[in-house]
XYZ file of C-alpha atoms in Angstrom:
664
model
C 1.809 8.105 21.926
C 1.631 9.094 18.218
C 0.903 5.773 16.898
C -1.246 4.852 19.769
C -3.953 8.268 18.936
C -3.201 7.076 15.090
C -4.936 3.498 15.585
C -7.328 5.070 17.432
C -8.603 7.420 14.694
C -8.147 4.584 12.042
C -10.019 2.288 14.032
C -12.821 4.970 14.549
C -12.794 4.971 10.857
C -12.844 0.822 10.374
C -15.958 0.773 12.901
C -17.978 3.861 11.044
C -17.614 1.721 7.848
C -18.099 -1.518 8.833
C -21.469 -0.056 10.617
C -22.942 1.016 7.237
C -21.583 -1.754 5.350
C -23.450 -3.914 8.091
C -26.482 -2.100 7.205
C -25.816 -2.188 3.568
C -25.296 -5.751 3.511
C -28.143 -7.037 5.825
C -30.520 -4.737 3.357
C -29.209 -6.146 -0.081
C -29.619 -9.651 1.258
C -33.018 -9.248 2.704
C -34.699 -12.237 1.537
C -32.148 -14.721 1.706
C -31.822 -17.682 4.179
C -29.304 -17.010 5.768
C -28.445 -13.133 4.979
C -24.772 -13.302 5.274
C -22.715 -16.715 6.087
C -22.136 -15.606 9.393
C -21.296 -12.853 11.792
C -17.356 -13.762 11.498
C -17.150 -13.069 7.874
C -19.575 -9.806 7.907
C -16.630 -8.894 9.911
C -13.914 -9.702 8.193
C -15.213 -8.927 4.957
C -16.730 -5.860 5.932
C -12.994 -3.867 6.075
C -12.113 -2.674 2.804
C -15.614 -1.795 1.850
C -16.046 -0.170 4.671
C -13.597 2.153 4.174
C -14.799 2.729 0.515
C -17.924 4.090 1.972
C -16.082 6.323 4.682
C -13.852 7.712 1.184
C -17.017 8.091 -0.876
C -18.926 10.527 1.979
C -15.647 12.192 2.306
C -15.719 12.973 -1.368
C -19.405 13.901 -1.268
C -17.904 16.250 1.992
C -15.004 17.651 0.403
C -16.729 18.138 -3.022
C -18.759 20.757 -0.959
C -15.772 21.937 1.122
C -17.011 20.200 4.204
C -14.740 17.970 5.121
C -13.544 20.036 8.644
C -13.217 18.559 11.828
C -16.510 20.331 12.884
C -18.733 18.772 10.320
C -17.236 15.500 10.299
C -17.597 14.957 14.305
C -21.449 15.828 14.058
C -22.481 14.193 11.090
C -20.546 10.676 11.837
C -21.951 10.916 15.167
C -25.944 11.341 13.877
C -25.025 8.007 11.551
C -24.040 6.249 14.189
C -26.655 7.131 16.282
C -29.024 6.477 13.523
C -27.962 2.704 12.760
C -26.714 2.001 16.566
C -28.425 -1.262 16.309
C -25.978 -2.178 13.310
C -23.166 -0.803 15.816
C -24.977 -3.592 18.883
C -24.425 -6.064 16.184
C -20.780 -5.900 15.186
C -20.307 -5.489 18.416
C -21.953 -9.014 19.661
C -20.266 -10.825 16.063
C -17.007 -9.612 17.981
C -17.850 -11.001 20.894
C -18.999 -14.237 19.638
C -15.803 -14.449 17.510
C -13.731 -14.324 20.687
C -15.807 -16.759 22.678
C -15.520 -19.189 19.877
C -11.862 -18.862 19.607
C -11.140 -19.356 23.450
C -13.406 -22.452 23.032
C -11.645 -23.601 20.386
C -8.318 -23.345 22.153
C -9.871 -25.096 25.066
C -10.808 -28.021 23.246
C -6.833 -28.388 21.988
C -7.710 -26.110 18.516
C -4.363 -23.876 18.574
C -4.946 -22.055 15.232
C -6.985 -19.256 16.840
C -4.467 -18.365 19.160
C -2.156 -18.672 16.805
C -3.957 -16.701 14.146
C -4.437 -13.984 16.718
C -0.953 -14.086 17.641
C 0.187 -13.684 14.056
C -2.461 -10.576 13.372
C -1.322 -9.047 15.858
C 2.277 -9.366 15.944
C 2.349 -8.403 11.988
C -0.087 -5.271 13.609
C 2.957 -4.414 15.976
C 5.716 -4.475 13.703
C 3.890 -2.531 11.028
C 2.825 0.161 13.416
C 6.341 0.331 14.593
C 7.874 0.484 11.030
C 5.357 2.869 10.152
C 7.557 5.138 12.457
C 10.560 5.100 9.550
C 9.957 8.169 7.322
C 9.840 6.623 3.951
C 12.777 6.866 1.720
C 10.383 7.307 -1.262
C 10.205 11.084 -2.352
C 7.399 10.627 -3.884
C 5.429 10.613 -0.629
C 6.361 13.883 0.234
C 6.596 15.343 -2.947
C 2.991 14.358 -3.662
C 1.079 12.255 -1.465
C 1.334 14.063 1.542
C 1.193 17.651 0.207
C -1.897 16.337 -1.482
C -3.479 15.170 1.600
C -2.954 18.296 3.493
C -3.680 20.062 0.733
C -7.730 18.845 0.914
C -7.217 19.064 4.972
C -6.260 23.218 4.572
C -9.032 23.765 1.515
C -11.966 20.982 3.216
C -12.499 19.956 0.274
C -11.312 20.152 -3.474
C -9.727 22.824 -5.290
C -8.423 22.789 -9.044
C -5.345 22.417 -9.594
C -5.224 20.507 -5.518
C -1.554 21.293 -5.675
C 0.934 23.001 -7.749
C 1.248 20.568 -10.575
C -0.948 20.050 -13.117
C -0.670 16.265 -13.514
C -0.602 15.348 -9.992
C -3.126 18.049 -8.752
C -5.810 16.767 -11.326
C -5.412 13.063 -10.991
C -7.570 10.606 -9.138
C -7.274 11.247 -5.534
C -9.732 8.520 -3.770
C -6.708 7.453 -1.407
C -5.348 10.940 -0.875
C -8.791 11.405 0.864
C -8.701 8.662 3.247
C -5.078 9.864 3.964
C -6.920 13.205 4.466
C -9.802 11.687 7.118
C -6.751 10.606 9.222
C -4.810 13.841 8.997
C -8.184 16.384 10.188
C -7.624 14.958 13.447
C -3.463 13.872 14.053
C -1.769 16.454 11.804
C 0.873 13.888 11.260
C 2.062 11.855 7.816
C 2.054 8.640 10.491
C -1.669 8.423 10.596
C -2.090 8.452 6.455
C 0.466 5.435 6.718
C -1.557 3.435 9.106
C -4.747 3.546 7.311
C -2.436 2.208 4.050
C -1.758 -0.780 6.943
C -4.996 -0.872 7.955
C -6.249 -1.618 4.183
C -3.469 -3.753 3.898
C -4.564 -6.166 7.372
C -7.924 -5.812 6.271
C -7.179 -6.968 2.656
C -5.388 -10.276 4.567
C -8.723 -10.707 6.238
C -10.971 -10.628 3.552
C -8.948 -13.467 1.753
C -9.249 -15.290 5.046
C -12.855 -15.026 5.207
C -13.304 -16.597 1.533
C -12.316 -19.959 3.250
C -15.349 -21.972 4.185
C -13.681 -24.092 6.650
C -10.621 -23.211 8.059
C -10.209 -19.335 8.461
C -7.973 -19.835 11.765
C -5.913 -22.201 10.265
C -5.904 -20.352 6.652
C -4.569 -17.333 8.242
C -1.388 -18.313 8.833
C -1.032 -19.857 5.501
C -2.184 -16.119 4.474
C 1.124 -15.158 6.423
C 3.116 -17.115 4.702
C 1.968 -16.402 1.279
C 1.540 -12.494 1.690
C 2.780 -10.768 5.007
C 5.857 -12.538 5.414
C 7.931 -12.172 2.022
C 9.535 -9.487 0.823
C 7.219 -7.850 -1.660
C 4.158 -6.176 -0.238
C 4.874 -5.707 3.733
C 7.232 -3.235 3.273
C 5.342 -0.837 1.879
C 1.932 -1.626 4.006
C 2.462 1.343 6.012
C 4.169 3.591 3.429
C 1.832 6.237 2.445
C 1.971 5.740 -1.514
C -1.001 4.919 -3.039
C 0.115 1.653 -5.210
C -0.020 -1.283 -2.452
C -3.595 0.262 -0.967
C -5.114 0.922 -4.753
C -3.780 -3.047 -5.566
C -5.633 -4.479 -2.343
C -8.646 -2.393 -3.452
C -8.560 -4.169 -7.152
C -7.621 -7.218 -6.035
C -10.554 -7.140 -3.679
C -12.827 -6.464 -6.381
C -11.767 -9.843 -8.139
C -12.777 -11.591 -4.516
C -15.730 -10.038 -4.001
C -16.756 -11.425 -7.486
C -15.419 -14.842 -6.775
C -17.866 -14.604 -3.675
C -21.019 -13.842 -5.462
C -20.350 -16.425 -7.926
C -19.717 -19.130 -5.007
C -22.828 -17.940 -3.087
C -25.005 -15.293 -5.473
C -25.772 -12.947 -2.790
C -26.219 -9.463 -3.957
C -24.057 -8.097 -0.781
C -20.961 -9.345 -2.699
C -21.009 -7.877 -5.953
C -22.267 -4.638 -4.622
C -18.630 -4.665 -2.449
C -17.129 -5.731 -5.674
C -18.403 -2.520 -7.365
C -17.625 -0.444 -4.444
C -13.956 -1.101 -3.800
C -13.334 -1.287 -7.601
C -14.858 1.997 -7.624
C -12.118 3.450 -4.898
C -9.514 2.052 -6.697
C -10.389 3.187 -9.980
C -11.091 6.492 -8.116
C -7.205 6.270 -6.610
C -5.089 5.713 -10.068
C -6.272 5.344 -13.901
C -4.604 1.847 -14.253
C -7.088 0.060 -12.740
C -9.798 1.266 -14.945
C -8.422 -2.376 -16.641
C -10.124 -4.176 -13.754
C -13.449 -2.861 -14.931
C -12.939 -4.441 -18.327
C -11.807 -7.741 -16.854
C -14.929 -7.918 -14.433
C -17.319 -6.982 -16.882
C -15.812 -10.023 -19.514
C -16.367 -12.312 -15.892
C -19.675 -11.331 -15.026
C -20.931 -11.154 -19.206
C -21.899 -14.789 -19.201
C -24.390 -14.089 -16.359
C -25.423 -10.914 -17.753
C -26.585 -12.382 -21.219
C -27.940 -15.684 -19.438
C -30.267 -13.064 -17.795
C -28.609 -14.355 -14.223
C -27.810 -11.133 -13.026
C -31.117 -8.672 -12.038
C -31.396 -5.553 -13.644
C -31.940 -4.014 -10.212
C -28.883 -5.239 -9.069
C -26.952 -4.212 -11.318
C -28.429 -0.890 -11.630
C -27.149 -0.568 -7.946
C -23.531 -1.987 -8.745
C -23.240 1.186 -11.198
C -24.970 3.895 -8.720
C -22.065 2.343 -5.672
C -19.123 2.608 -8.578
C -19.980 5.805 -9.986
C -20.656 7.295 -6.243
C -16.782 6.665 -6.028
C -15.484 6.539 -8.605
C -17.232 8.841 -10.522
C -16.226 12.429 -9.203
C -12.735 12.720 -10.818
C -13.405 11.835 -13.636
C -16.625 14.078 -14.403
C -14.461 16.625 -12.851
C -11.589 16.393 -15.162
C -14.145 15.870 -18.096
C -16.173 19.656 -16.672
C -12.711 21.336 -15.675
C -10.320 20.002 -18.226
C -12.681 18.536 -21.173
C -10.617 15.472 -20.466
C -12.089 12.575 -18.257
C -8.849 10.564 -17.958
C -6.476 13.929 -18.296
C -3.951 13.953 -19.178
C -4.021 10.779 -21.099
C -5.791 10.428 -25.061
C -8.354 13.540 -25.276
C -5.813 16.447 -24.611
C -3.773 18.243 -21.637
C -4.336 21.613 -20.935
C -1.591 23.214 -18.690
C 0.877 20.314 -19.848
C 2.954 20.939 -23.211
C 3.059 18.762 -25.674
C 6.757 18.009 -25.402
C 6.319 17.386 -22.123
C 3.501 14.384 -23.052
C 5.461 13.255 -25.322
C 8.391 12.426 -22.390
C 5.998 11.155 -20.126
C 4.416 8.850 -22.382
C 7.439 7.682 -23.535
C 8.477 7.129 -19.873
C 5.268 4.859 -19.131
C 5.832 2.898 -22.060
C 9.233 1.368 -21.715
C 11.452 -0.212 -19.278
C 12.964 1.993 -16.406
C 16.107 0.469 -16.384
C 17.749 0.426 -19.756
C 18.855 -3.446 -19.541
C 15.217 -4.699 -19.606
C 14.727 -3.036 -23.198
C 16.127 -5.650 -25.023
C 12.775 -7.467 -23.793
C 9.974 -7.993 -26.900
C 6.273 -6.877 -25.575
C 4.586 -7.559 -28.968
C 2.717 -10.992 -27.886
C 1.636 -11.306 -32.059
C 5.222 -12.121 -32.107
C 7.070 -15.583 -30.712
C 9.713 -13.802 -28.896
C 7.627 -11.604 -27.373
C 6.094 -15.036 -25.920
C 9.371 -16.123 -24.958
C 10.440 -12.700 -23.486
C 7.215 -13.126 -21.799
C 7.476 -16.310 -20.049
C 11.187 -15.784 -19.433
C 10.131 -12.409 -16.988
C 7.331 -14.450 -15.259
C 10.202 -17.071 -14.350
C 13.256 -14.611 -13.499
C 11.285 -11.493 -12.103
C 8.508 -13.491 -10.445
C 9.095 -17.194 -9.464
C 12.661 -17.407 -9.605
C 14.190 -18.686 -6.509
C 11.224 -17.674 -4.672
C 9.865 -20.231 -2.333
C 6.466 -18.714 -1.511
C 6.039 -18.089 -5.235
C 6.212 -21.657 -5.749
C 4.288 -22.814 -3.188
C 1.319 -20.842 -4.547
C 2.239 -22.356 -8.264
C 1.353 -25.492 -6.453
C -1.787 -24.433 -4.617
C -2.783 -23.200 -7.898
C -2.207 -26.013 -9.779
C -3.848 -27.861 -7.172
C -6.814 -26.340 -7.185
C -7.415 -26.442 -11.205
C -6.818 -30.164 -10.245
C -9.781 -30.020 -7.070
C -12.145 -27.836 -8.743
C -11.514 -26.234 -11.897
C -14.819 -24.281 -12.582
C -14.894 -23.017 -9.324
C -11.380 -21.129 -9.781
C -11.056 -20.398 -13.293
C -12.137 -17.147 -13.136
C -9.270 -15.908 -10.619
C -6.955 -17.869 -12.606
C -7.743 -16.293 -15.923
C -8.215 -12.762 -14.331
C -4.117 -13.514 -12.736
C -3.217 -14.173 -16.335
C -4.941 -11.501 -17.994
C -3.416 -9.286 -15.482
C -0.175 -10.233 -15.873
C -0.164 -10.092 -20.013
C -1.628 -6.190 -19.511
C 1.024 -5.224 -17.608
C 3.640 -6.769 -19.332
C 2.048 -5.248 -22.669
C 1.024 -1.884 -21.870
C 3.071 -0.640 -18.338
C 6.287 -2.967 -18.194
C 8.073 -0.156 -16.743
C 9.017 -0.932 -13.452
C 7.669 -4.751 -11.328
C 5.591 -2.482 -8.871
C 3.111 -1.849 -11.803
C 2.435 -5.490 -11.344
C 1.554 -5.672 -7.782
C -1.907 -6.136 -8.470
C -1.492 -9.153 -10.872
C 0.788 -10.352 -8.118
C -1.393 -9.844 -5.227
C -4.164 -11.742 -7.023
C -1.559 -14.912 -7.574
C -0.872 -15.442 -4.177
C -4.966 -14.776 -3.293
C -5.144 -17.301 -5.982
C -3.268 -19.874 -4.364
C -5.059 -19.502 -1.251
C -8.573 -19.792 -2.668
C -6.918 -22.551 -4.410
C -5.676 -24.307 -1.316
C -9.223 -23.783 0.792
C -10.943 -25.520 -2.393
C -8.225 -28.586 -1.954
C -9.247 -28.798 1.615
C -12.619 -29.018 0.738
C -12.036 -31.731 -1.852
C -10.290 -33.699 0.768
C -13.044 -32.954 3.653
C -15.600 -33.822 1.142
C -14.170 -36.883 -0.220
C -13.433 -38.646 3.204
C -16.865 -37.625 4.151
C -18.200 -39.908 1.463
C -15.789 -42.703 1.083
C -14.877 -44.064 4.648
C -13.804 -47.083 3.190
C -11.677 -45.487 0.665
C -7.840 -46.522 0.340
C -7.020 -43.103 1.914
C -9.475 -42.967 4.642
C -9.592 -46.600 5.297
C -7.031 -47.005 8.135
C -5.966 -50.256 9.996
C -6.181 -50.295 13.600
C -2.404 -48.551 14.423
C -3.150 -45.843 12.246
C -6.630 -45.034 13.755
C -4.935 -44.587 16.721
C -2.670 -42.346 15.174
C -5.339 -40.318 14.086
C -6.924 -40.056 16.913
C -3.982 -38.900 18.703
C -3.240 -36.111 16.116
C -6.677 -35.084 16.371
C -6.139 -33.948 20.076
C -3.738 -32.335 22.125
C -1.013 -33.911 20.093
C -2.080 -32.684 16.868
C -2.412 -29.196 18.878
C 1.145 -29.361 20.284
C 2.631 -30.405 16.532
C 0.902 -27.554 14.368
C 2.101 -25.186 17.309
C 5.705 -26.331 16.978
C 5.798 -26.432 13.125
C 4.133 -22.930 12.778
C 6.856 -21.174 15.563
C 9.724 -23.011 13.412
C 8.128 -21.504 10.128
C 7.684 -17.877 11.847
C 9.938 -17.812 14.596
C 12.964 -19.722 13.966
C 14.434 -16.714 11.768
C 14.051 -14.470 14.864
C 15.299 -16.833 17.046
C 18.548 -17.230 15.079
C 18.811 -12.927 15.089
C 19.029 -13.314 18.914
C 22.376 -15.427 18.246
C 23.204 -13.827 14.699
C 22.432 -10.023 15.476
C 24.681 -9.208 12.208
C 21.637 -9.755 9.708
C 17.626 -9.312 9.485
C 15.809 -12.551 10.134
C 13.075 -11.533 7.901
C 14.163 -10.885 3.911
C 11.246 -8.122 3.912
C 12.619 -5.981 7.133
C 15.355 -3.125 6.275
C 18.554 -3.858 7.505
C 18.894 -2.607 11.946
C 15.156 -3.079 12.030
C 14.771 -5.980 13.934
C 17.101 -4.065 16.347
C 14.437 -1.395 16.699
C 11.893 -4.155 17.746
C 13.838 -5.571 20.221
C 14.956 -2.764 21.768
C 18.793 -3.087 20.965
C 18.579 0.310 19.209
C 16.428 3.717 19.712
C 14.569 4.429 16.851
C 16.482 7.684 16.642
C 19.601 6.268 16.796
C 18.085 3.866 13.849
C 17.154 6.514 11.549
C 20.699 8.878 12.079
C 22.361 5.297 11.055
C 20.607 4.825 7.980
C 19.179 7.604 6.307
C 21.246 10.395 4.806
C 20.788 13.814 6.595
C 18.430 12.682 9.070
C 20.392 14.031 11.840
C 21.159 17.134 10.655
C 17.608 18.287 9.404
C 16.292 17.198 12.603
C 18.386 19.654 14.215
C 17.653 22.091 11.605
C 13.811 21.915 12.666
C 14.470 21.302 16.203
C 16.608 24.793 16.793
C 14.622 26.353 13.553
C 17.343 27.347 11.578
C 16.626 29.729 8.590
C 17.881 30.004 5.942
C 19.811 26.871 5.388
C 21.447 26.461 2.026
C 21.330 22.778 0.867
C 22.226 22.747 -3.010
C 23.164 18.766 -2.534
C 20.193 17.186 -1.761
C 17.571 17.397 -4.459
C 14.537 16.692 -2.079
C 15.734 18.642 1.069
C 12.888 20.494 1.858
C 10.614 17.308 0.929
C 12.945 15.061 3.656
C 13.651 17.819 6.265
C 9.764 18.063 5.977
C 9.332 14.339 6.436
C 11.592 13.765 9.809
C 9.499 16.219 11.525
C 6.250 15.335 10.678
C 5.453 16.257 7.273
C 5.400 20.243 7.429
C 7.670 22.336 5.766
C 8.345 25.692 7.804
C 10.889 26.914 5.284
C 13.860 26.055 7.404
C 15.990 25.091 3.773
C 16.271 27.367 0.564
C 14.896 24.956 -2.111
C 17.176 22.899 -3.694
C 16.582 24.845 -7.641
C 17.509 27.965 -6.266
C 21.249 28.982 -7.475
C 23.395 31.841 -7.930
C 23.372 33.190 -11.807
C 27.259 32.970 -11.774
C 30.106 32.853 -10.132
C 29.767 37.010 -9.778
C 26.383 36.694 -8.175
C 27.640 34.467 -5.366
C 27.691 37.423 -2.488
C 24.886 39.105 -3.707
C 22.791 35.835 -3.743
C 23.952 35.090 -0.309
C 22.725 38.571 0.720
C 19.789 38.435 -1.576
C 18.332 34.869 -0.108
C 19.130 35.651 3.846
C 21.393 32.690 3.799
C 22.537 32.107 7.368
C 23.035 28.502 7.626
C 24.772 26.056 5.103
C 25.258 22.216 4.724
C 28.661 20.843 3.148
C 28.767 17.365 1.562
C 32.286 15.842 1.799
C 32.137 12.858 0.085
C 30.628 11.174 -3.335
C 31.504 14.207 -5.268
C 31.474 12.796 -8.479
C 28.048 11.634 -7.716
C 26.431 14.753 -6.822
C 27.413 16.641 -9.404
C 25.574 13.767 -11.985
C 22.511 15.002 -9.571
C 22.793 18.245 -9.452
C 23.826 18.996 -12.911
C 28.040 19.822 -13.237
C 27.355 23.649 -13.868
C 25.086 24.021 -10.551
C 27.974 22.058 -8.784
C 30.444 24.517 -9.474
C 28.163 27.336 -8.394
C 27.131 25.545 -5.153
C 30.623 24.471 -4.097
C 31.843 28.399 -4.906
C 29.134 29.555 -2.629
C 30.051 27.419 0.465
C 33.834 27.912 -0.341
C 33.099 31.626 0.062
C 31.101 31.329 3.371
C 33.119 28.456 4.875
C 36.150 30.765 6.131
C 33.865 33.061 8.367
C 31.435 29.526 9.569
C 31.501 27.739 12.276
C 30.999 23.906 12.268
C 27.684 23.269 14.208
C 27.172 19.533 13.845
C 28.132 16.235 11.659
C 26.965 13.182 11.011
C 28.414 9.446 9.712
C 27.286 10.320 5.865
C 30.079 13.113 5.706
C 27.574 15.706 6.222
C 28.068 18.848 7.811
C 26.159 21.825 8.851
C 27.505 25.039 9.033
C 26.732 28.412 11.079
C 27.693 31.474 8.442
C 28.901 34.523 10.648
C 28.602 36.419 7.687
C 30.948 39.142 5.637
C 32.356 41.560 7.568
C 31.359 45.083 7.325
C 33.098 46.979 4.904
């Protein structure tokens, strides 16, 4: 039920955003004939700018400490009533889309049905995987607490949480998370909003094709959704994937503007770019790249000044608050970089800057990132091949499509190819510490491949129309008969069969060989949950260390539990119980001062339960420090003889109740 309730909240946010994006697009395109390509295009391309508009409105309310349910609901209701004609227009477009799909299916076109099944199936799979609490500690240490802080304060404070760094960085996506947490007080709602952003991006990409949207959606699923780089993080409430979707969407809207000259496309570009920059400093790079791409139009006077100013206002309305706030409060718009870092020590900044500027893995620090040298370019192309292309079918197909697009229409795809290359170069030179920082570049790479495929399809269609007697289309009688056959129901059957083989054969194999996962992006055991072979709690208990113990602690409201061996204990205990920490566990950084302080430490902190880990002693000692490990073991050894074992899991974790010291 939590999943259904969370999706209803997310759907309401999407509908609200679509209403105002539709109103904005029709107003901006007034005088054009037609003002938009069609209703379907407006639906598919309006999700991300709609979410951006919702985030902008929430930012305004948060700045005034009015981001509260009793304020948000009346305002939303009044705005929807005001724009009721746009709401009716969206419902009419949805109905028209459904009717067109049914008619196409009735005529033997399998693509609308296959596209709908692929999209619905993907959404269902993501919904199930969203139930799995994220394994990343950043979710529970920063992202969810930041969103909860916004909800509890009804807006923004400085710092937003007890961290001078994370409490003052741009928080646009945390504001969006907070919009869902207002109504569903569970981290699942934030995860599903992330999933909606990802799915909205896929629909935007589909809308970029002029002729073959339904068929193209299957290619989008193949290139992006069914590969292991993006989808596993779709429902994880981290900001990396959503800001990448917003950033790449800005490039796609720019491309659409250059194709159509519709003002709404460029304003949508500004909106999603504002959301991306309002979510992370790194996306400032995209402002420069899009500015360079627009420079020829500006110099030639093809970009009207009113439209340019509208885009600036749209961008600043989403991104401006965070930078203005930091400038006023901290004297640095991009705190803590370049202009000062009050509240953070110089040594902390030195260490952090060093961490950002070099590869996390010491084995990767041998690569030269200076592209003014020959070795730098050699290492760059090696990384491009080894990390992103080698033994990756999706990436190889994408490269073929990009090359094909360059051959078919080099002028129309040049901006996308050049921007992709620039983003990979910037990542390698400036942020070559982890592959996840290259997510926007890699996502744009596959998006460019899809655009390349659509340009190839257009070129073939135009050639077929223009030359009925060319060597490709001048068919003999047998070939013509074959062509007519495949253009009917036989073609439909063939497409359906190929699609089922490509997308479903791995799942069919899984039925007979359940030891492995059918798709590489699935965590081990996920398919068992999807097909009902294993319950979610059983899966998490078997896969997540400490899950069974922490759930038991929360279910029985045990206090206070000593767990010194898990540095993220309070975070994961909250994660496994809805995202709230009710003070069950003693914070993992609290230890006795010395061996002589152990008894006083136990009494002082009212320890009534403790967790003992029987394996991986060397790893644990390295994780928490040898000295602290000795103190932890001494504390547990003092309590163990007077304790009762309550529970143990399959990872060597044991939960004990401490019955107390004997009265002296």
